[in-house]
PDB file of N, CA and C in Angstrom:
ATOM      1  N   UNK A 240       1.055  -1.125  -0.320  1.00 43.00           N
ATOM      2  CA  UNK A 240      -0.071   0.102  -0.173  1.00 43.00           C
ATOM      3  C   UNK A 240       0.858   1.317  -0.355  1.00 43.00           C
ATOM      4  N   UNK A 241       1.146   1.630  -1.157  1.00 50.00           N
ATOM      5  CA  UNK A 241       2.361   2.997  -1.070  1.00 50.00           C
ATOM      6  C   UNK A 241       1.483   4.181  -1.383  1.00 50.00           C
ATOM      7  N   UNK A 242       0.285   4.450  -1.583  1.00 78.00           N
ATOM      8  CA  UNK A 242      -0.775   5.313  -2.019  1.00 78.00           C
ATOM      9  C   UNK A 242      -1.423   5.890  -0.396  1.00 78.00           C
ATOM     10  N   UNK A 243      -1.252   5.239   0.659  1.00 89.00           N
ATOM     11  CA  UNK A 243      -1.940   5.237   1.775  1.00 89.00           C
ATOM     12  C   UNK A 243      -3.483   4.631   1.304  1.00 89.00           C
ATOM     13  N   UNK A 244      -3.829   3.691   0.983  1.00 90.00           N
ATOM     14  CA  UNK A 244      -4.921   3.087   0.844  1.00 90.00           C
ATOM     15  C   UNK A 244      -4.676   1.903  -0.032  1.00 90.00           C
ATOM     16  N   UNK A 245      -6.358   1.037   0.008  1.00 92.00           N
ATOM     17  CA  UNK A 245      -6.462   0.086  -0.631  1.00 92.00           C
ATOM     18  C   UNK A 245      -7.743  -0.354  -0.619  1.00 92.00           C
ATOM     19  N   UNK A 246      -8.462  -1.267  -1.550  1.00 91.00           N
ATOM     20  CA  UNK A 246      -9.455  -1.325  -1.928  1.00 91.00           C
ATOM     21  C   UNK A 246      -9.313  -2.409  -1.639  1.00 91.00           C
ATOM     22  N   UNK A 247     -10.619  -3.447  -1.165  1.00 91.00           N
ATOM     23  CA  UNK A 247     -10.519  -5.038  -0.439  1.00 91.00           C
ATOM     24  C   UNK A 247     -12.114  -4.888  -1.237  1.00 91.00           C
ATOM     25  N   UNK A 248     -12.360  -6.772  -1.381  1.00 78.00           N
ATOM     26  CA  UNK A 248     -13.688  -7.243  -1.481  1.00 78.00           C
ATOM     27  C   UNK A 248     -14.256  -6.839  -2.890  1.00 78.00           C
ATOM     28  N   UNK A 249     -13.847  -6.859  -3.641  1.00 79.00           N
ATOM     29  CA  UNK A 249     -13.983  -5.974  -5.229  1.00 79.00           C
ATOM     30  C   UNK A 249     -14.092  -4.693  -5.359  1.00 79.00           C
ATOM     31  N   UNK A 250     -14.030  -3.903  -4.605  1.00 81.00           N
ATOM     32  CA  UNK A 250     -13.952  -2.322  -4.665  1.00 81.00           C
ATOM     33  C   UNK A 250     -15.071  -1.406  -3.247  1.00 81.00           C
ATOM     34  N   UNK A 251     -15.702  -2.494  -2.669  1.00 92.00           N
ATOM     35  CA  UNK A 251     -16.554  -2.179  -1.648  1.00 92.00           C
ATOM     36  C   UNK A 251     -16.113  -1.900  -0.423  1.00 92.00           C
ATOM     37  N   UNK A 252     -15.130  -2.235  -0.168  1.00 96.00           N
ATOM     38  CA  UNK A 252     -14.046  -1.897   1.196  1.00 96.00           C
ATOM     39  C   UNK A 252     -12.912  -0.639   0.888  1.00 96.00           C
ATOM     40  N   UNK A 253     -12.845   0.712   1.413  1.00 95.00           N
ATOM     41  CA  UNK A 253     -11.904   1.135   1.112  1.00 95.00           C
ATOM     42  C   UNK A 253     -11.069   1.043   2.535  1.00 95.00           C
ATOM     43  N   UNK A 254      -9.609   0.615   2.562  1.00 96.00           N
ATOM     44  CA  UNK A 254      -9.241   1.043   3.560  1.00 96.00           C
ATOM     45  C   UNK A 254      -7.743   2.229   3.508  1.00 96.00           C
ATOM     46  N   UNK A 255      -7.894   2.703   4.645  1.00 96.00           N
ATOM     47  CA  UNK A 255      -7.052   3.975   4.749  1.00 96.00           C
ATOM     48  C   UNK A 255      -5.852   3.565   5.593  1.00 96.00           C
ATOM     49  N   UNK A 256      -4.687   3.801   5.311  1.00 96.00           N
ATOM     50  CA  UNK A 256      -3.434   3.799   6.302  1.00 96.00           C
ATOM     51  C   UNK A 256      -3.289   5.067   6.309  1.00 96.00           C
ATOM     52  N   UNK A 257      -3.322   5.538   7.975  1.00 97.00           N
ATOM     53  CA  UNK A 257      -3.254   6.807   8.320  1.00 97.00           C
ATOM     54  C   UNK A 257      -2.063   7.192   9.541  1.00 97.00           C
ATOM     55  N   UNK A 258      -1.465   8.551   9.265  1.00 97.00           N
ATOM     56  CA  UNK A 258      -0.717   8.997   9.895  1.00 97.00           C
ATOM     57  C   UNK A 258      -1.523  10.166  10.829  1.00 97.00           C
ATOM     58  N   UNK A 259      -2.055  10.259  12.023  1.00 97.00           N
ATOM     59  CA  UNK A 259      -3.047  10.889  12.438  1.00 97.00           C
ATOM     60  C   UNK A 259      -2.338  12.021  13.415  1.00 97.00           C
ATOM     61  N   UNK A 260      -2.660  13.123  13.385  1.00 96.00           N
ATOM     62  CA  UNK A 260      -2.098  13.997  14.675  1.00 96.00           C
ATOM     63  C   UNK A 260      -2.803  14.858  15.027  1.00 96.00           C
ATOM     64  N   UNK A 261      -3.013  14.438  16.586  1.00 96.00           N
ATOM     65  CA  UNK A 261      -4.208  15.205  17.435  1.00 96.00           C
ATOM     66  C   UNK A 261      -3.906  16.110  17.971  1.00 96.00           C
ATOM     67  N   UNK A 262      -4.658  17.007  18.642  1.00 95.00           N
ATOM     68  CA  UNK A 262      -4.722  18.507  19.091  1.00 95.00           C
ATOM     69  C   UNK A 262      -4.481  19.820  18.126  1.00 95.00           C
ATOM     70  N   UNK A 263      -4.406  19.287  16.530  1.00 96.00           N
ATOM     71  CA  UNK A 263      -4.581  20.136  15.751  1.00 96.00           C
ATOM     72  C   UNK A 263      -5.614  21.375  15.537  1.00 96.00           C
ATOM     73  N   UNK A 264      -5.112  22.785  15.181  1.00 97.00           N
ATOM     74  CA  UNK A 264      -5.810  23.953  14.951  1.00 97.00           C
ATOM     75  C   UNK A 264      -7.403  23.361  14.330  1.00 97.00           C
ATOM     76  N   UNK A 265      -7.244  22.694  13.506  1.00 96.00           N
ATOM     77  CA  UNK A 265      -8.862  21.990  12.666  1.00 96.00           C
ATOM     78  C   UNK A 265      -8.295  20.735  12.040  1.00 96.00           C
ATOM     79  N   UNK A 266      -9.409  20.106  11.610  1.00 96.00           N
ATOM     80  CA  UNK A 266      -9.744  19.076  10.642  1.00 96.00           C
ATOM     81  C   UNK A 266      -9.123  19.459   9.697  1.00 96.00           C
ATOM     82  N   UNK A 267      -8.138  18.169   9.107  1.00 96.00           N
ATOM     83  CA  UNK A 267      -7.615  18.390   7.700  1.00 96.00           C
ATOM     84  C   UNK A 267      -6.617  17.702   7.502  1.00 96.00           C
ATOM     85  N   UNK A 268      -7.153  17.076   5.981  1.00 96.00           N
ATOM     86  CA  UNK A 268      -5.887  16.533   5.249  1.00 96.00           C
ATOM     87  C   UNK A 268      -4.460  17.173   5.053  1.00 96.00           C
ATOM     88  N   UNK A 269      -3.192  16.151   5.357  1.00 94.00           N
ATOM     89  CA  UNK A 269      -2.249  17.054   5.435  1.00 94.00           C
ATOM     90  C   UNK A 269      -1.113  16.535   4.419  1.00 94.00           C
ATOM     91  N   UNK A 270      -1.626  15.770   3.278  1.00 91.00           N
ATOM     92  CA  UNK A 270      -0.566  15.245   2.698  1.00 91.00           C
ATOM     93  C   UNK A 270      -0.336  13.697   2.629  1.00 91.00           C
ATOM     94  N   UNK A 271       1.243  13.489   2.656  1.00 91.00           N
ATOM     95  CA  UNK A 271       1.625  12.396   2.639  1.00 91.00           C
ATOM     96  C   UNK A 271       2.481  12.294   4.026  1.00 91.00           C
ATOM     97  N   UNK A 272       2.569  11.493   4.750  1.00 92.00           N
ATOM     98  CA  UNK A 272       3.567  11.067   5.819  1.00 92.00           C
ATOM     99  C   UNK A 272       4.220   9.628   5.529  1.00 92.00           C
ATOM    100  N   UNK A 273       5.084   9.646   4.616  1.00 91.00           N
ATOM    101  CA  UNK A 273       6.268   8.444   4.424  1.00 91.00           C
ATOM    102  C   UNK A 273       4.783   7.981   3.486  1.00 91.00           C
ATOM    103  N   UNK A 274       4.516   6.388   3.850  1.00 92.00           N
ATOM    104  CA  UNK A 274       3.192   5.715   2.908  1.00 92.00           C
ATOM    105  C   UNK A 274       1.879   5.957   3.316  1.00 92.00           C
ATOM    106  N   UNK A 275       1.943   6.693   4.342  1.00 94.00           N
ATOM    107  CA  UNK A 275       0.609   7.178   4.877  1.00 94.00           C
ATOM    108  C   UNK A 275      -0.139   8.550   4.645  1.00 94.00           C
ATOM    109  N   UNK A 276      -1.359   8.028   4.901  1.00 95.00           N
ATOM    110  CA  UNK A 276      -2.022   9.930   4.470  1.00 95.00           C
ATOM    111  C   UNK A 276      -1.702  10.391   5.997  1.00 95.00           C
ATOM    112  N   UNK A 277      -1.229  11.925   5.794  1.00 95.00           N
ATOM    113  CA  UNK A 277      -1.456  12.296   7.235  1.00 95.00           C
ATOM    114  C   UNK A 277      -2.799  13.359   7.200  1.00 95.00           C
ATOM    115  N   UNK A 278      -3.168  13.072   8.684  1.00 96.00           N
ATOM    116  CA  UNK A 278      -4.469  13.458   8.780  1.00 96.00           C
ATOM    117  C   UNK A 278      -4.476  14.381  10.695  1.00 96.00           C
ATOM    118  N   UNK A 279      -4.802  15.868  10.293  1.00 97.00           N
ATOM    119  CA  UNK A 279      -5.179  16.524  11.734  1.00 97.00           C
ATOM    120  C   UNK A 279      -6.009  16.627  12.169  1.00 97.00           C
ATOM    121  N   UNK A 280      -6.075  16.368  13.385  1.00 97.00           N
ATOM    122  CA  UNK A 280      -7.784  16.260  13.859  1.00 97.00           C
ATOM    123  C   UNK A 280      -7.538  17.533  15.379  1.00 97.00           C
ATOM    124  N   UNK A 281      -8.699  17.887  15.357  1.00 97.00           N
ATOM    125  CA  UNK A 281      -8.397  18.674  17.250  1.00 97.00           C
ATOM    126  C   UNK A 281      -8.692  17.974  18.427  1.00 97.00           C
ATOM    127  N   UNK A 282      -9.490  16.772  18.224  1.00 96.00           N
ATOM    128  CA  UNK A 282      -9.403  16.287  19.433  1.00 96.00           C
ATOM    129  C   UNK A 282      -8.386  16.069  19.996  1.00 96.00           C
ATOM    130  N   UNK A 283      -8.243  15.690  21.262  1.00 94.00           N
ATOM    131  CA  UNK A 283      -7.125  15.353  21.984  1.00 94.00           C
ATOM    132  C   UNK A 283      -6.854  13.913  22.209  1.00 94.00           C
ATOM    133  N   UNK A 284      -5.761  13.259  22.128  1.00 92.00           N
ATOM    134  CA  UNK A 284      -5.870  11.754  22.367  1.00 92.00           C
ATOM    135  C   UNK A 284      -5.743  11.523  24.015  1.00 92.00           C
ATOM    136  N   UNK A 285      -7.191  11.374  24.543  1.00 92.00           N
ATOM    137  CA  UNK A 285      -7.267  11.061  26.166  1.00 92.00           C
ATOM    138  C   UNK A 285      -8.810  10.442  25.878  1.00 92.00           C
ATOM    139  N   UNK A 286      -8.652   9.356  26.765  1.00 90.00           N
ATOM    140  CA  UNK A 286     -10.103   8.314  26.670  1.00 90.00           C
ATOM    141  C   UNK A 286     -10.661   8.307  25.401  1.00 90.00           C
ATOM    142  N   UNK A 287      -9.951   7.635  24.155  1.00 90.00           N
ATOM    143  CA  UNK A 287     -10.657   7.397  22.716  1.00 90.00           C
ATOM    144  C   UNK A 287     -11.464   8.375  22.285  1.00 90.00           C
ATOM    145  N   UNK A 288     -11.448   9.744  22.594  1.00 92.00           N
ATOM    146  CA  UNK A 288     -11.589  10.806  22.106  1.00 92.00           C
ATOM    147  C   UNK A 288     -11.307  11.185  20.548  1.00 92.00           C
ATOM    148  N   UNK A 289      -9.693  11.131  20.343  1.00 94.00           N
ATOM    149  CA  UNK A 289      -9.935  11.308  19.270  1.00 94.00           C
ATOM    150  C   UNK A 289     -10.067  10.498  18.117  1.00 94.00           C
ATOM    151  N   UNK A 290      -9.896   9.114  18.579  1.00 96.00           N
ATOM    152  CA  UNK A 290     -10.365   7.869  17.907  1.00 96.00           C
ATOM    153  C   UNK A 290     -12.040   8.158  17.324  1.00 96.00           C
ATOM    154  N   UNK A 291     -12.536   8.533  18.245  1.00 96.00           N
ATOM    155  CA  UNK A 291     -14.259   8.669  17.749  1.00 96.00           C
ATOM    156  C   UNK A 291     -14.070  10.013  17.171  1.00 96.00           C
ATOM    157  N   UNK A 292     -13.217  10.951  17.367  1.00 97.00           N
ATOM    158  CA  UNK A 292     -13.522  12.019  16.267  1.00 97.00           C
ATOM    159  C   UNK A 292     -13.058  11.523  15.136  1.00 97.00           C
ATOM    160  N   UNK A 293     -11.863  10.846  14.871  1.00 97.00           N
ATOM    161  CA  UNK A 293     -11.305  10.732  13.769  1.00 97.00           C
ATOM    162  C   UNK A 293     -12.422   9.755  12.770  1.00 97.00           C
ATOM    163  N   UNK A 294     -13.234   8.570  13.494  1.00 98.00           N
ATOM    164  CA  UNK A 294     -14.033   8.105  13.007  1.00 98.00           C
ATOM    165  C   UNK A 294     -15.015   9.178  12.432  1.00 98.00           C
ATOM    166  N   UNK A 295     -15.656   9.800  13.186  1.00 97.00           N
ATOM    167  CA  UNK A 295     -16.598  10.668  12.501  1.00 97.00           C
ATOM    168  C   UNK A 295     -16.058  11.909  11.244  1.00 97.00           C
ATOM    169  N   UNK A 296     -15.103  12.311  11.462  1.00 97.00           N
ATOM    170  CA  UNK A 296     -14.310  12.930  10.179  1.00 97.00           C
ATOM    171  C   UNK A 296     -14.571  12.361   9.213  1.00 97.00           C
ATOM    172  N   UNK A 297     -13.962  10.840   9.218  1.00 98.00           N
ATOM    173  CA  UNK A 297     -13.688  10.187   8.198  1.00 98.00           C
ATOM    174  C   UNK A 297     -14.639   9.518   7.171  1.00 98.00           C
ATOM    175  N   UNK A 298     -16.272   9.796   8.484  1.00 98.00           N
ATOM    176  CA  UNK A 298     -17.278   9.254   7.701  1.00 98.00           C
ATOM    177  C   UNK A 298     -18.171  10.539   7.186  1.00 98.00           C
ATOM    178  N   UNK A 299     -17.864  11.612   7.276  1.00 97.00           N
ATOM    179  CA  UNK A 299     -18.297  12.919   7.188  1.00 97.00           C
ATOM    180  C   UNK A 299     -17.483  13.059   5.688  1.00 97.00           C
ATOM    181  N   UNK A 300     -16.222  12.720   5.564  1.00 96.00           N
ATOM    182  CA  UNK A 300     -15.703  13.078   4.244  1.00 96.00           C
ATOM    183  C   UNK A 300     -15.665  12.217   3.164  1.00 96.00           C
ATOM    184  N   UNK A 301     -16.144  10.837   3.725  1.00 96.00           N
ATOM    185  CA  UNK A 301     -16.620   9.908   2.456  1.00 96.00           C
ATOM    186  C   UNK A 301     -18.502   9.481   2.387  1.00 96.00           C
ATOM    187  N   UNK A 302     -18.548  10.416   3.108  1.00 97.00           N
ATOM    188  CA  UNK A 302     -20.348  10.507   3.135  1.00 97.00           C
ATOM    189  C   UNK A 302     -21.532   9.147   3.153  1.00 97.00           C
ATOM    190  N   UNK A 303     -20.566   8.710   4.642  1.00 98.00           N
ATOM    191  CA  UNK A 303     -21.267   7.078   5.216  1.00 98.00           C
ATOM    192  C   UNK A 303     -21.427   7.487   6.704  1.00 98.00           C
ATOM    193  N   UNK A 304     -22.362   6.590   7.022  1.00 98.00           N
ATOM    194  CA  UNK A 304     -22.591   6.907   8.683  1.00 98.00           C
ATOM    195  C   UNK A 304     -21.257   6.158   9.348  1.00 98.00           C
ATOM    196  N   UNK A 305     -21.317   6.806  10.819  1.00 97.00           N
ATOM    197  CA  UNK A 305     -20.025   6.563  11.295  1.00 97.00           C
ATOM    198  C   UNK A 305     -20.311   4.813  11.385  1.00 97.00           C
ATOM    199  N   UNK A 306     -20.881   4.390  11.229  1.00 98.00           N
ATOM    200  CA  UNK A 306     -20.943   2.648  11.702  1.00 98.00           C
ATOM    201  C   UNK A 306     -20.349   2.073  10.345  1.00 98.00           C
ATOM    202  N   UNK A 307     -20.486   2.478   9.388  1.00 98.00           N
ATOM    203  CA  UNK A 307     -19.667   1.941   7.928  1.00 98.00           C
ATOM    204  C   UNK A 307     -18.334   2.338   8.338  1.00 98.00           C
ATOM    205  N   UNK A 308     -17.374   2.939   9.493  1.00 98.00           N
ATOM    206  CA  UNK A 308     -16.157   3.422   9.521  1.00 98.00           C
ATOM    207  C   UNK A 308     -15.413   2.371  10.731  1.00 98.00           C
ATOM    208  N   UNK A 309     -14.652   1.754  10.511  1.00 98.00           N
ATOM    209  CA  UNK A 309     -13.963   0.681  11.705  1.00 98.00           C
ATOM    210  C   UNK A 309     -12.505   0.991  11.827  1.00 98.00           C
ATOM    211  N   UNK A 310     -12.025   1.291  12.648  1.00 98.00           N
ATOM    212  CA  UNK A 310     -10.632   1.223  13.268  1.00 98.00           C
ATOM    213  C   UNK A 310     -10.225  -0.226  13.496  1.00 98.00           C
ATOM    214  N   UNK A 311      -9.075  -0.255  12.341  1.00 97.00           N
ATOM    215  CA  UNK A 311      -8.935  -1.713  12.316  1.00 97.00           C
ATOM    216  C   UNK A 311      -7.366  -1.960  13.194  1.00 97.00           C
ATOM    217  N   UNK A 312      -6.786  -1.072  12.926  1.00 97.00           N
ATOM    218  CA  UNK A 312      -5.346  -1.263  13.817  1.00 97.00           C
ATOM    219  C   UNK A 312      -5.110   0.498  14.596  1.00 97.00           C
ATOM    220  N   UNK A 313      -4.469   0.698  15.349  1.00 96.00           N
ATOM    221  CA  UNK A 313      -3.483   1.837  16.152  1.00 96.00           C
ATOM    222  C   UNK A 313      -4.553   2.210  17.194  1.00 96.00           C
ATOM    223  N   UNK A 314      -5.259   1.642  17.907  1.00 94.00           N
ATOM    224  CA  UNK A 314      -6.274   2.472  18.767  1.00 94.00           C
ATOM    225  C   UNK A 314      -5.214   3.214  19.615  1.00 94.00           C
ATOM    226  N   UNK A 315      -4.177   2.858  19.955  1.00 93.00           N
ATOM    227  CA  UNK A 315      -3.218   3.892  21.119  1.00 93.00           C
ATOM    228  C   UNK A 315      -2.164   4.430  20.336  1.00 93.00           C
ATOM    229  N   UNK A 316      -2.030   4.251  19.153  1.00 94.00           N
ATOM    230  CA  UNK A 316      -0.699   5.022  18.657  1.00 94.00           C
ATOM    231  C   UNK A 316      -1.735   6.249  17.684  1.00 94.00           C
ATOM    232  N   UNK A 317      -0.586   6.748  16.500  1.00 96.00           N
ATOM    233  CA  UNK A 317      -0.777   8.034  15.405  1.00 96.00           C
ATOM    234  C   UNK A 317      -0.700   6.930  14.318  1.00 96.00           C
ATOM    235  N   UNK A 318      -0.289   5.987  13.894  1.00 97.00           N
ATOM    236  CA  UNK A 318      -0.492   5.324  12.584  1.00 97.00           C
ATOM    237  C   UNK A 318      -1.839   3.961  13.010  1.00 97.00           C
ATOM    238  N   UNK A 319      -2.739   4.578  12.333  1.00 97.00           N
ATOM    239  CA  UNK A 319      -3.695   3.690  12.362  1.00 97.00           C
ATOM    240  C   UNK A 319      -4.150   3.169  10.739  1.00 97.00           C
ATOM    241  N   UNK A 320      -4.998   2.522  10.702  1.00 98.00           N
ATOM    242  CA  UNK A 320      -5.979   1.804   9.372  1.00 98.00           C
ATOM    243  C   UNK A 320      -7.362   1.749   9.808  1.00 98.00           C
ATOM    244  N   UNK A 321      -7.955   2.415   8.578  1.00 98.00           N
ATOM    245  CA  UNK A 321      -9.731   2.757   8.697  1.00 98.00           C
ATOM    246  C   UNK A 321      -9.846   2.158   7.709  1.00 98.00           C
ATOM    247  N   UNK A 322     -11.467   0.990   8.128  1.00 97.00           N
ATOM    248  CA  UNK A 322     -11.846   0.689   6.782  1.00 97.00           C
ATOM    249  C   UNK A 322     -13.374   1.767   6.608  1.00 97.00           C
ATOM    250  N   UNK A 323     -13.630   1.968   5.281  1.00 97.00           N
ATOM    251  CA  UNK A 323     -14.666   2.296   5.249  1.00 97.00           C
ATOM    252  C   UNK A 323     -15.604   1.370   4.185  1.00 97.00           C
ATOM    253  N   UNK A 324     -16.740   1.015   4.341  1.00 97.00           N
ATOM    254  CA  UNK A 324     -17.617   0.659   3.944  1.00 97.00           C
ATOM    255  C   UNK A 324     -18.749   1.103   2.941  1.00 97.00           C
ATOM    256  N   UNK A 325     -18.109   0.835   1.778  1.00 96.00           N
ATOM    257  CA  UNK A 325     -18.802   1.607  -0.035  1.00 96.00           C
ATOM    258  C   UNK A 325     -19.013   3.111   0.661  1.00 96.00           C
ATOM    259  N   UNK A 326     -17.967   3.568   0.471  1.00 95.00           N
ATOM    260  CA  UNK A 326     -17.710   5.045   0.225  1.00 95.00           C
ATOM    261  C   UNK A 326     -18.375   5.639  -1.039  1.00 95.00           C
ATOM    262  N   UNK A 327     -19.465   6.765  -0.481  1.00 94.00           N
ATOM    263  CA  UNK A 327     -19.806   7.496  -1.365  1.00 94.00           C
ATOM    264  C   UNK A 327     -19.647   8.634  -2.132  1.00 94.00           C
ATOM    265  N   UNK A 328     -18.342   9.336  -1.506  1.00 93.00           N
ATOM    266  CA  UNK A 328     -17.813  10.368  -2.042  1.00 93.00           C
ATOM    267  C   UNK A 328     -16.400  10.432  -1.625  1.00 93.00           C
ATOM    268  N   UNK A 329     -15.437  11.162  -2.532  1.00 90.00           N
ATOM    269  CA  UNK A 329     -14.162  11.235  -1.569  1.00 90.00           C
ATOM    270  C   UNK A 329     -13.685  12.588  -1.430  1.00 90.00           C
ATOM    271  N   UNK A 330     -12.916  12.838  -0.673  1.00 89.00           N
ATOM    272  CA  UNK A 330     -12.600  14.422  -0.200  1.00 89.00           C
ATOM    273  C   UNK A 330     -11.678  14.706  -1.381  1.00 89.00           C
ATOM    274  N   UNK A 331     -11.798  15.662  -1.808  1.00 82.00           N
ATOM    275  CA  UNK A 331     -11.445  16.569  -3.285  1.00 82.00           C
ATOM    276  C   UNK A 331      -9.603  16.634  -3.109  1.00 82.00           C
ATOM    277  N   UNK A 332      -9.333  16.826  -2.030  1.00 78.00           N
ATOM    278  CA  UNK A 332      -7.270  16.666  -2.282  1.00 78.00           C
ATOM    279  C   UNK A 332      -7.343  15.504  -2.293  1.00 78.00           C
ATOM    280  N   UNK A 333      -7.760  14.598  -1.640  1.00 78.00           N
ATOM    281  CA  UNK A 333      -7.474  13.115  -2.321  1.00 78.00           C
ATOM    282  C   UNK A 333      -7.684  12.262  -3.388  1.00 78.00           C
ATOM    283  N   UNK A 334      -6.840  11.885  -4.194  1.00 71.00           N
ATOM    284  CA  UNK A 334      -6.942  11.192  -5.526  1.00 71.00           C
ATOM    285  C   UNK A 334      -6.791   9.890  -5.287  1.00 71.00           C
ATOM    286  N   UNK A 335      -8.612   8.806  -5.121  1.00 69.00           N
ATOM    287  CA  UNK A 335      -8.398   7.680  -5.303  1.00 69.00           C
ATOM    288  C   UNK A 335      -9.159   6.872  -6.445  1.00 69.00           C
ATOM    289  N   UNK A 336      -8.640   6.075  -6.802  1.00 67.00           N
ATOM    290  CA  UNK A 336      -9.143   5.214  -8.038  1.00 67.00           C
ATOM    291  C   UNK A 336      -9.224   3.566  -7.698  1.00 67.00           C
ATOM    292  N   UNK A 337     -10.588   3.648  -8.221  1.00 61.00           N
ATOM    293  CA  UNK A 337     -10.874   2.103  -7.849  1.00 61.00           C
ATOM    294  C   UNK A 337     -10.215   1.264  -8.657  1.00 61.00           C
TER     295      UNK A 337
END
């Protein structure tokens, strides 16, 4: 996964490989961090707040309900993998092909 994402299950599930920076001034995509997509989020990394905020932001960005987004790895670290069931739209700053 050299682009920060991969498609699974015949293109119905998108898995993002992320490097997340908590306690940022705003929620935003910030390019690449190595082979991961960098994402800045406002929430602090306390009591799972950053992970919840991350999933809510991802759901909004990809036009799905929060229940369609799952944190696969990285519960307590900055490097995370998130799956998105059947994304309906894509952030303009990301170029994602199927």
